Amino acid sequence: DTWGICRSHRVINKAVHYMYGDATDEGFMRHVLESADFDAIVDFMWYDPKIFVNQIGLLLASTKHYICLSSCAVSAHSSTPIKETYPRFFDIASESEKNDIGWHYHLEKARIENIIRLQKHKNWSIIRPHVTINSNHIPLTIWGEDVWLWRVVHNLPIIVYEDLLKPISSYTIAGDVAQMIDAIISNGASSFGETYNVVSDTVLSGEQLLNMYIEILQKQGVQVKVVRFQDSSSFYQWSPSRAERITFDRAKDRVFDNTKIKEITHFEFENFEESLNKCILLWLSQNNSEYISSQLINEMAFIDRMTNTRTPLKYFRTRKAKKNYIIYRYPPLKWMYNKFLQPLVQIAKKIIGVK
């Protein structure tokens, strides 16, 4: 049997038994782990290292084999395909960089790896995926499918940056990642204490991936309007918090060596183009919502500003969402709102007693 832990009450896969709760809650996890004998735990959680250091002992003691999801993002750059033994960014970082109180994805994942390696129990394996694609994750450089693909389907232009289309990267279909995880579990104790790059043989530039997307969509009668910029500096200025992830990963050649994982697998990787086609067709058939997520309003407004277009307000579900889009789409209005209107709204709320 396969069990899964979710925060929200939903069924993602009918073949999985779900338990609902917070996996960072030690009491809840202790109850779950004592309820059955688990042959393997595949942990897709994102942990704060301060929480993980208190959880890992319980996890290792509650299963025969613990699989921890790390990331290829931890690995430092190399001119040759990157092996699991190559230095990580953490290993070459200065003390000031390590002690920076800001959130740094590539360093946080490395800290999780460090914590695992210090445990007395060695019944663990670390997996490092890179860019993984399925019907719910179809990235185009910095944009997710809920941005770029949604815009394409709704006849709106998308933005690409030439400096992010040139680098080559390892790409993997999610089904292949699942098969590699299964191979690690099946390999038993021979995989204890080991780290694996779980990537396929597919290596593409951003330009090649974009052309694949365009070809697939055109066959479905969907035209892709692409607006190109030479460099991504405008994006960094708009979203400084995401700049680091891009400069450390998406803006560089990131090809990973999969020799180690292939030594224990006994299957052929999926045909990438065929699987990519299936993922996009499935997304087109399942994503019928016309509305834009409130979390993506700023991104849509930014692309509209850069392309001098406007997303129709009918695609924003609430009045608040429409207001926020207009404010982000037209920066002078945002300034006027923050300077004049918002203070007046707050004063009015106090007068009528609304919090």
mmCIF file of C-alpha atoms in Angstrom:
data_model
loop_
_atom_site.group_PDB
_atom_site.id
_atom_site.type_symbol
_atom_site.label_atom_id
_atom_site.label_comp_id
_atom_site.label_asym_id
_atom_site.label_seq_id
_atom_site.Cartn_x
_atom_site.Cartn_y
_atom_site.Cartn_z
ATOM 1 C CA ASP A 1 0.000 0.000 0.000
ATOM 2 C CA THR A 2 1.018 3.579 -0.627
ATOM 3 C CA TRP A 3 0.248 6.344 1.847
ATOM 4 C CA GLY A 4 0.495 10.075 1.333
ATOM 5 C CA ILE A 5 0.355 13.052 3.686
ATOM 6 C CA CYS A 6 -1.430 16.227 2.582
ATOM 7 C CA ARG A 7 -2.423 19.434 4.325
ATOM 8 C CA SER A 8 -5.615 19.872 2.294
ATOM 9 C CA HIS A 9 -8.418 17.350 1.995
ATOM 10 C CA ARG A 10 -8.145 16.285 -1.615
ATOM 11 C CA VAL A 11 -7.530 13.073 -3.507
ATOM 12 C CA ILE A 12 -4.702 13.398 -6.018
ATOM 13 C CA ASN A 13 -4.348 9.711 -6.816
ATOM 14 C CA LYS A 14 -7.045 7.131 -6.032
ATOM 15 C CA ALA A 15 -4.380 4.434 -5.572
ATOM 16 C CA VAL A 16 -2.972 6.339 -2.586
ATOM 17 C CA HIS A 17 -4.342 6.348 0.960
ATOM 18 C CA TYR A 18 -4.223 9.881 2.321
ATOM 19 C CA MET A 19 -3.707 11.194 5.826
ATOM 20 C CA TYR A 20 -4.288 14.889 6.363
ATOM 21 C CA GLY A 21 -2.145 17.033 8.596
ATOM 22 C CA ASP A 22 1.020 19.064 9.024
ATOM 23 C CA ALA A 23 4.147 17.006 8.335
ATOM 24 C CA THR A 24 6.258 19.503 10.310
ATOM 25 C CA ASP A 25 4.195 18.732 13.437
ATOM 26 C CA GLU A 26 6.230 16.150 15.352
ATOM 27 C CA GLY A 27 3.209 14.873 17.275
ATOM 28 C CA PHE A 28 1.204 14.300 14.116
ATOM 29 C CA MET A 29 4.132 12.610 12.363
ATOM 30 C CA ARG A 30 4.805 10.358 15.335
ATOM 31 C CA HIS A 31 1.157 9.237 15.256
ATOM 32 C CA VAL A 32 1.370 8.544 11.498
ATOM 33 C CA LEU A 33 4.664 6.679 11.651
ATOM 34 C CA GLU A 34 3.558 4.511 14.567
ATOM 35 C CA SER A 35 0.377 3.492 12.738
ATOM 36 C CA ALA A 36 2.151 1.115 10.319
ATOM 37 C CA ASP A 37 5.489 -0.382 9.305
ATOM 38 C CA PHE A 38 6.825 1.598 6.340
ATOM 39 C CA ASP A 39 9.243 -0.045 3.941
ATOM 40 C CA ALA A 40 10.201 3.338 2.506
ATOM 41 C CA ILE A 41 9.487 7.009 3.052
ATOM 42 C CA VAL A 42 9.882 9.327 0.052
ATOM 43 C CA ASP A 43 9.994 12.800 1.543
ATOM 44 C CA PHE A 44 9.040 15.633 -0.840
ATOM 45 C CA MET A 45 8.718 18.153 2.001
ATOM 46 C CA TRP A 46 10.470 21.489 2.044
ATOM 47 C CA TYR A 47 11.888 21.886 5.550
ATOM 48 C CA ASP A 48 13.388 24.703 7.509
ATOM 49 C CA PRO A 49 16.699 23.121 8.628
ATOM 50 C CA LYS A 50 15.898 24.092 12.244
ATOM 51 C CA ILE A 51 12.760 21.922 12.073
ATOM 52 C CA PHE A 52 14.329 19.144 10.042
ATOM 53 C CA VAL A 53 17.133 18.540 12.540
ATOM 54 C CA ASN A 54 14.456 17.549 15.091
ATOM 55 C CA GLN A 55 12.447 15.423 12.634
ATOM 56 C CA ILE A 56 15.091 13.382 10.850
ATOM 57 C CA GLY A 57 15.805 10.979 13.731
ATOM 58 C CA LEU A 58 12.140 9.960 13.912
ATOM 59 C CA LEU A 59 11.905 9.548 10.139
ATOM 60 C CA LEU A 60 14.990 7.331 9.904
ATOM 61 C CA ALA A 61 13.873 5.202 12.849
ATOM 62 C CA SER A 62 10.399 4.674 11.354
ATOM 63 C CA THR A 63 11.302 3.123 7.997
ATOM 64 C CA LYS A 64 13.679 0.728 6.324
ATOM 65 C CA HIS A 65 14.672 3.288 3.698
ATOM 66 C CA TYR A 66 14.318 7.073 3.806
ATOM 67 C CA ILE A 67 14.504 8.999 0.501
ATOM 68 C CA CYS A 68 15.185 12.718 0.864
ATOM 69 C CA LEU A 69 14.379 15.143 -1.934
ATOM 70 C CA SER A 70 17.240 17.569 -2.423
ATOM 71 C CA SER A 71 17.994 19.360 -5.701
ATOM 72 C CA CYS A 72 20.656 19.611 -8.379
ATOM 73 C CA ALA A 73 20.574 23.317 -7.558
ATOM 74 C CA VAL A 74 22.998 22.597 -4.697
ATOM 75 C CA SER A 75 25.785 21.694 -7.137
ATOM 76 C CA ALA A 76 28.296 24.341 -8.131
ATOM 77 C CA HIS A 77 28.901 25.117 -11.786
ATOM 78 C CA SER A 78 31.163 22.944 -13.904
ATOM 79 C CA SER A 79 32.251 22.929 -17.543
ATOM 80 C CA THR A 80 31.643 19.157 -17.618
ATOM 81 C CA PRO A 81 28.485 17.207 -16.668
ATOM 82 C CA ILE A 82 28.099 17.588 -12.918
ATOM 83 C CA LYS A 83 28.544 14.448 -10.800
ATOM 84 C CA GLU A 84 27.180 13.897 -7.310
ATOM 85 C CA THR A 85 30.692 14.176 -5.845
ATOM 86 C CA TYR A 86 31.426 17.603 -7.336
ATOM 87 C CA PRO A 87 31.563 20.609 -4.976
ATOM 88 C CA ARG A 88 28.330 22.245 -3.913
ATOM 89 C CA PHE A 89 27.772 25.985 -3.681
ATOM 90 C CA PHE A 90 27.696 25.500 0.096
ATOM 91 C CA ASP A 91 31.144 23.913 0.054
ATOM 92 C CA ILE A 92 32.730 26.865 -1.723
ATOM 93 C CA ALA A 93 30.690 29.639 -0.099
ATOM 94 C CA SER A 94 32.345 32.131 2.232
ATOM 95 C CA GLU A 95 31.397 32.229 5.894
ATOM 96 C CA SER A 96 29.578 35.505 5.364
ATOM 97 C CA GLU A 97 27.496 33.904 2.586
ATOM 98 C CA LYS A 98 26.660 30.906 4.777
ATOM 99 C CA ASN A 99 25.676 33.149 7.688
ATOM 100 C CA ASP A 100 23.518 35.478 5.601
ATOM 101 C CA ILE A 101 20.078 35.524 7.244
ATOM 102 C CA GLY A 102 18.354 35.683 3.841
ATOM 103 C CA TRP A 103 16.708 32.663 2.222
ATOM 104 C CA HIS A 104 18.981 30.950 -0.329
ATOM 105 C CA TYR A 105 17.484 27.843 -1.941
ATOM 106 C CA HIS A 106 20.785 26.241 -2.993
ATOM 107 C CA LEU A 107 22.276 26.703 0.473
ATOM 108 C CA GLU A 108 19.180 25.584 2.396
ATOM 109 C CA LYS A 109 18.962 22.333 0.454
ATOM 110 C CA ALA A 110 22.659 21.708 1.131
ATOM 111 C CA ARG A 111 22.070 22.234 4.862
ATOM 112 C CA ILE A 112 19.371 19.546 4.772
ATOM 113 C CA GLU A 113 21.879 17.181 3.123
ATOM 114 C CA ASN A 114 24.453 18.012 5.816
ATOM 115 C CA ILE A 115 22.003 17.210 8.609
ATOM 116 C CA ILE A 116 21.185 13.813 7.090
ATOM 117 C CA ARG A 117 24.835 12.873 6.693
ATOM 118 C CA LEU A 118 25.486 13.529 10.392
ATOM 119 C CA GLN A 119 22.854 11.001 11.563
ATOM 120 C CA LYS A 120 23.916 7.737 13.201
ATOM 121 C CA HIS A 121 21.328 5.828 11.142
ATOM 122 C CA LYS A 122 22.508 5.467 7.547
ATOM 123 C CA ASN A 123 19.328 4.038 5.989
ATOM 124 C CA TRP A 124 18.898 7.087 3.787
ATOM 125 C CA SER A 125 19.406 8.091 0.168
ATOM 126 C CA ILE A 126 19.481 11.632 -1.205
ATOM 127 C CA ILE A 127 17.995 12.353 -4.626
ATOM 128 C CA ARG A 128 18.730 15.444 -6.689
ATOM 129 C CA PRO A 129 16.296 16.154 -9.535
ATOM 130 C CA HIS A 130 16.728 19.120 -11.831
ATOM 131 C CA VAL A 131 14.032 20.464 -14.206
ATOM 132 C CA THR A 132 11.210 17.916 -14.015
ATOM 133 C CA ILE A 133 8.208 18.081 -16.341
ATOM 134 C CA ASN A 134 4.679 16.726 -16.009
ATOM 135 C CA SER A 135 1.205 17.983 -16.879
ATOM 136 C CA ASN A 136 1.215 20.243 -13.799
ATOM 137 C CA HIS A 137 4.737 21.569 -14.306
ATOM 138 C CA ILE A 138 5.668 22.745 -17.815
ATOM 139 C CA PRO A 139 8.270 25.471 -17.298
ATOM 140 C CA LEU A 140 9.659 27.925 -19.835
ATOM 141 C CA THR A 141 12.845 29.425 -18.346
ATOM 142 C CA ILE A 142 11.491 31.579 -15.489
ATOM 143 C CA TRP A 143 7.774 31.174 -16.247
ATOM 144 C CA GLY A 144 5.471 28.421 -15.052
ATOM 145 C CA GLU A 145 2.766 26.914 -17.229
ATOM 146 C CA ASP A 146 0.097 28.812 -15.298
ATOM 147 C CA VAL A 147 1.670 32.004 -16.674
ATOM 148 C CA TRP A 148 3.169 31.405 -20.115
ATOM 149 C CA LEU A 149 0.862 28.597 -21.278
ATOM 150 C CA TRP A 150 -2.246 30.283 -19.881
ATOM 151 C CA ARG A 151 -1.341 33.436 -21.795
ATOM 152 C CA VAL A 152 -0.724 31.523 -25.017
ATOM 153 C CA VAL A 153 -4.094 29.771 -24.784
ATOM 154 C CA HIS A 154 -5.788 33.150 -24.211
ATOM 155 C CA ASN A 155 -4.079 34.751 -27.209
ATOM 156 C CA LEU A 156 -1.788 36.937 -25.131
ATOM 157 C CA PRO A 157 1.950 37.382 -25.813
ATOM 158 C CA ILE A 158 4.666 35.843 -23.675
ATOM 159 C CA ILE A 159 8.135 37.161 -22.830
ATOM 160 C CA VAL A 160 11.405 35.298 -23.326
ATOM 161 C CA TYR A 161 14.915 36.522 -22.604
ATOM 162 C CA GLU A 162 17.702 35.636 -25.029
ATOM 163 C CA ASP A 163 20.272 35.207 -22.236
ATOM 164 C CA LEU A 164 18.050 32.556 -20.604
ATOM 165 C CA LEU A 165 17.350 30.706 -23.864
ATOM 166 C CA LYS A 166 21.011 30.022 -24.632
ATOM 167 C CA PRO A 167 22.087 27.870 -21.634
ATOM 168 C CA ILE A 168 21.653 24.098 -21.852
ATOM 169 C CA SER A 169 20.133 22.044 -19.026
ATOM 170 C CA SER A 170 19.135 18.521 -18.102
ATOM 171 C CA TYR A 171 15.382 17.914 -18.427
ATOM 172 C CA THR A 172 13.473 14.914 -17.100
ATOM 173 C CA ILE A 173 9.907 13.645 -17.400
ATOM 174 C CA ALA A 174 8.340 13.084 -13.959
ATOM 175 C CA GLY A 175 7.533 9.453 -14.752
ATOM 176 C CA ASP A 176 11.254 8.787 -15.219
ATOM 177 C CA VAL A 177 12.021 10.398 -11.857
ATOM 178 C CA ALA A 178 9.456 8.081 -10.244
ATOM 179 C CA GLN A 179 11.090 5.056 -11.873
ATOM 180 C CA MET A 180 14.516 6.124 -10.634
ATOM 181 C CA ILE A 181 13.196 6.534 -7.086
ATOM 182 C CA ASP A 182 11.682 3.051 -7.312
ATOM 183 C CA ALA A 183 15.052 1.682 -8.471
ATOM 184 C CA ILE A 184 16.795 3.264 -5.463
ATOM 185 C CA ILE A 185 14.275 1.704 -3.075
ATOM 186 C CA SER A 186 14.576 -1.680 -4.805
ATOM 187 C CA ASN A 187 18.361 -1.469 -4.512
ATOM 188 C CA GLY A 188 17.920 -1.617 -0.743
ATOM 189 C CA ALA A 189 20.939 -1.325 1.533
ATOM 190 C CA SER A 190 23.266 -0.894 -1.437
ATOM 191 C CA SER A 191 21.802 2.604 -1.849
ATOM 192 C CA PHE A 192 22.087 3.573 1.820
ATOM 193 C CA GLY A 193 24.171 6.673 2.385
ATOM 194 C CA GLU A 194 24.247 7.469 -1.341
ATOM 195 C CA THR A 195 23.350 10.572 -3.335
ATOM 196 C CA TYR A 196 21.906 10.361 -6.867
ATOM 197 C CA ASN A 197 21.308 12.825 -9.667
ATOM 198 C CA VAL A 198 17.863 11.705 -10.847
ATOM 199 C CA VAL A 199 17.977 13.147 -14.358
ATOM 200 C CA SER A 200 17.477 11.672 -17.818
ATOM 201 C CA ASP A 201 19.744 11.872 -20.864
ATOM 202 C CA THR A 202 17.802 14.809 -22.317
ATOM 203 C CA VAL A 203 19.847 17.999 -22.607
ATOM 204 C CA LEU A 204 18.290 21.052 -24.258
ATOM 205 C CA SER A 205 18.762 24.773 -24.547
ATOM 206 C CA GLY A 206 15.879 27.034 -23.592
ATOM 207 C CA GLU A 207 15.528 27.886 -27.295
ATOM 208 C CA GLN A 208 15.127 24.217 -28.239
ATOM 209 C CA LEU A 209 12.504 23.712 -25.550
ATOM 210 C CA LEU A 210 10.604 26.801 -26.685
ATOM 211 C CA ASN A 211 10.582 25.537 -30.278
ATOM 212 C CA MET A 212 9.197 22.181 -29.101
ATOM 213 C CA TYR A 213 6.406 23.962 -27.246
ATOM 214 C CA ILE A 214 5.581 26.091 -30.288
ATOM 215 C CA GLU A 215 5.463 23.069 -32.607
ATOM 216 C CA ILE A 216 3.198 21.083 -30.267
ATOM 217 C CA LEU A 217 0.805 23.989 -29.744
ATOM 218 C CA GLN A 218 0.645 24.933 -33.422
ATOM 219 C CA LYS A 219 -0.478 21.383 -34.218
ATOM 220 C CA GLN A 220 -3.382 22.049 -31.857
ATOM 221 C CA GLY A 221 -4.216 25.265 -33.692
ATOM 222 C CA VAL A 222 -2.775 27.458 -30.933
ATOM 223 C CA GLN A 223 -0.531 30.299 -32.072
ATOM 224 C CA VAL A 224 2.303 31.401 -29.805
ATOM 225 C CA LYS A 225 3.071 35.130 -29.701
ATOM 226 C CA VAL A 226 6.633 35.589 -28.448
ATOM 227 C CA VAL A 227 8.213 38.911 -27.505
ATOM 228 C CA ARG A 228 11.986 38.652 -27.128
ATOM 229 C CA PHE A 229 14.305 40.719 -24.946
ATOM 230 C CA GLN A 230 18.095 40.524 -25.113
ATOM 231 C CA ASP A 231 18.705 40.177 -21.390
ATOM 232 C CA SER A 232 16.731 39.478 -18.247
ATOM 233 C CA SER A 233 17.820 42.565 -16.279
ATOM 234 C CA SER A 234 14.301 44.006 -16.368
ATOM 235 C CA PHE A 235 13.014 40.855 -14.677
ATOM 236 C CA TYR A 236 15.673 41.043 -11.950
ATOM 237 C CA GLN A 237 14.718 44.640 -11.256
ATOM 238 C CA TRP A 238 11.053 43.697 -11.038
ATOM 239 C CA SER A 239 11.611 40.594 -8.884
ATOM 240 C CA PRO A 240 14.910 40.816 -6.956
ATOM 241 C CA SER A 241 13.914 37.893 -4.708
ATOM 242 C CA ARG A 242 13.924 35.508 -7.683
ATOM 243 C CA ALA A 243 17.100 36.821 -9.264
ATOM 244 C CA GLU A 244 19.415 34.610 -7.211
ATOM 245 C CA ARG A 245 17.722 31.360 -8.238
ATOM 246 C CA ILE A 246 18.043 32.394 -11.872
ATOM 247 C CA THR A 247 21.660 33.552 -11.754
ATOM 248 C CA PHE A 248 22.755 30.427 -9.886
ATOM 249 C CA ASP A 249 20.820 28.002 -12.075
ATOM 250 C CA ARG A 250 18.655 29.024 -15.041
ATOM 251 C CA ALA A 251 21.165 31.494 -16.505
ATOM 252 C CA LYS A 252 24.004 28.926 -16.645
ATOM 253 C CA ASP A 253 24.707 25.656 -18.435
ATOM 254 C CA ARG A 254 23.452 23.012 -15.988
ATOM 255 C CA VAL A 255 24.052 19.501 -17.317
ATOM 256 C CA PHE A 256 24.141 16.669 -14.788
ATOM 257 C CA ASP A 257 25.844 13.291 -14.986
ATOM 258 C CA ASN A 258 23.395 10.404 -14.494
ATOM 259 C CA THR A 259 25.913 7.539 -14.720
ATOM 260 C CA LYS A 260 25.435 6.562 -11.084
ATOM 261 C CA ILE A 261 21.653 6.210 -11.191
ATOM 262 C CA LYS A 262 21.791 4.348 -14.505
ATOM 263 C CA GLU A 263 23.948 1.673 -12.874
ATOM 264 C CA ILE A 264 20.962 0.541 -10.799
ATOM 265 C CA THR A 265 18.086 1.223 -13.198
ATOM 266 C CA HIS A 266 16.802 -1.268 -15.746
ATOM 267 C CA PHE A 267 14.487 0.788 -17.954
ATOM 268 C CA GLU A 268 14.662 3.150 -20.896
ATOM 269 C CA PHE A 269 13.859 6.796 -20.378
ATOM 270 C CA GLU A 270 10.632 8.039 -21.946
ATOM 271 C CA ASN A 271 10.863 9.686 -25.346
ATOM 272 C CA PHE A 272 11.077 13.300 -24.258
ATOM 273 C CA GLU A 273 9.239 14.922 -27.172
ATOM 274 C CA GLU A 274 6.391 12.405 -27.079
ATOM 275 C CA SER A 275 6.007 12.770 -23.310
ATOM 276 C CA LEU A 276 6.174 16.565 -23.547
ATOM 277 C CA ASN A 277 3.395 16.460 -26.128
ATOM 278 C CA LYS A 278 1.246 14.331 -23.784
ATOM 279 C CA CYS A 279 1.880 16.693 -20.863
ATOM 280 C CA ILE A 280 0.785 19.752 -22.825
ATOM 281 C CA LEU A 281 -2.306 18.040 -24.257
ATOM 282 C CA LEU A 282 -3.288 16.880 -20.779
ATOM 283 C CA TRP A 283 -2.819 20.392 -19.404
ATOM 284 C CA LEU A 284 -4.974 21.813 -22.199
ATOM 285 C CA SER A 285 -7.739 19.298 -21.473
ATOM 286 C CA GLN A 286 -7.716 19.689 -17.678
ATOM 287 C CA ASN A 287 -7.128 23.401 -17.120
ATOM 288 C CA ASN A 288 -10.523 24.818 -17.952
ATOM 289 C CA SER A 289 -10.497 27.634 -15.389
ATOM 290 C CA GLU A 290 -10.622 31.010 -17.064
ATOM 291 C CA TYR A 291 -9.578 32.802 -13.909
ATOM 292 C CA ILE A 292 -6.055 33.877 -13.024
ATOM 293 C CA SER A 293 -4.744 32.890 -9.605
ATOM 294 C CA SER A 294 -4.427 35.863 -7.244
ATOM 295 C CA GLN A 295 -0.794 34.840 -6.711
ATOM 296 C CA LEU A 296 -0.021 35.474 -10.382
ATOM 297 C CA ILE A 297 -1.601 38.917 -10.812
ATOM 298 C CA ASN A 298 1.720 40.718 -10.467
ATOM 299 C CA GLU A 299 3.419 38.485 -13.055
ATOM 300 C CA MET A 300 0.603 38.969 -15.558
ATOM 301 C CA ALA A 301 0.700 42.728 -15.052
ATOM 302 C CA PHE A 302 4.490 42.787 -15.512
ATOM 303 C CA ILE A 303 4.319 40.887 -18.812
ATOM 304 C CA ASP A 304 1.493 43.144 -19.994
ATOM 305 C CA ARG A 305 3.576 46.226 -19.176
ATOM 306 C CA MET A 306 6.579 44.845 -21.048
ATOM 307 C CA THR A 307 4.510 43.865 -24.096
ATOM 308 C CA ASN A 308 2.111 46.835 -24.038
ATOM 309 C CA THR A 309 -0.904 44.557 -23.772
ATOM 310 C CA ARG A 310 -3.742 44.164 -21.279
ATOM 311 C CA THR A 311 -5.290 41.058 -19.802
ATOM 312 C CA PRO A 312 -9.101 41.431 -19.907
ATOM 313 C CA LEU A 313 -10.513 42.048 -16.439
ATOM 314 C CA LYS A 314 -13.032 39.232 -16.891
ATOM 315 C CA TYR A 315 -10.209 36.790 -16.129
ATOM 316 C CA PHE A 316 -9.852 38.105 -12.568
ATOM 317 C CA ARG A 317 -12.353 36.538 -10.217
ATOM 318 C CA THR A 318 -12.889 39.278 -7.615
ATOM 319 C CA ARG A 319 -13.056 43.054 -7.466
ATOM 320 C CA LYS A 320 -9.917 43.026 -5.341
ATOM 321 C CA ALA A 321 -8.073 40.992 -7.979
ATOM 322 C CA LYS A 322 -9.181 43.407 -10.704
ATOM 323 C CA LYS A 323 -8.057 46.376 -8.597
ATOM 324 C CA ASN A 324 -4.665 44.814 -7.889
ATOM 325 C CA TYR A 325 -4.104 44.028 -11.559
ATOM 326 C CA ILE A 326 -4.851 47.619 -12.599
ATOM 327 C CA ILE A 327 -2.517 48.968 -9.903
ATOM 328 C CA TYR A 328 0.351 46.672 -10.949
ATOM 329 C CA ARG A 329 -0.302 47.072 -14.664
ATOM 330 C CA TYR A 330 -0.179 50.864 -14.526
ATOM 331 C CA PRO A 331 2.592 51.892 -12.055
ATOM 332 C CA PRO A 332 1.533 55.557 -11.820
ATOM 333 C CA LEU A 333 -1.827 54.363 -10.513
ATOM 334 C CA LYS A 334 -0.023 52.240 -7.937
ATOM 335 C CA TRP A 335 1.882 55.303 -6.740
ATOM 336 C CA MET A 336 -1.305 57.367 -6.559
ATOM 337 C CA TYR A 337 -3.134 54.581 -4.724
ATOM 338 C CA ASN A 338 -0.375 54.155 -2.114
ATOM 339 C CA LYS A 339 0.102 57.896 -1.718
ATOM 340 C CA PHE A 340 -3.474 59.118 -1.574
ATOM 341 C CA LEU A 341 -6.275 56.577 -1.891
ATOM 342 C CA GLN A 342 -5.092 53.871 0.507
ATOM 343 C CA PRO A 343 -4.638 56.296 3.450
ATOM 344 C CA LEU A 344 -8.116 57.687 2.774
ATOM 345 C CA VAL A 345 -9.564 54.170 2.754
ATOM 346 C CA GLN A 346 -7.916 53.427 6.108
ATOM 347 C CA ILE A 347 -9.281 56.647 7.604
ATOM 348 C CA ALA A 348 -12.773 55.843 6.325
ATOM 349 C CA LYS A 349 -12.593 52.357 7.838
ATOM 350 C CA LYS A 350 -11.667 53.774 11.222
ATOM 351 C CA ILE A 351 -14.530 56.266 11.059
ATOM 352 C CA ILE A 352 -17.129 53.578 10.349
ATOM 353 C CA GLY A 353 -15.471 51.038 12.674
ATOM 354 C CA VAL A 354 -14.367 48.494 10.078
ATOM 355 C CA LYS A 355 -11.097 46.670 10.723
#
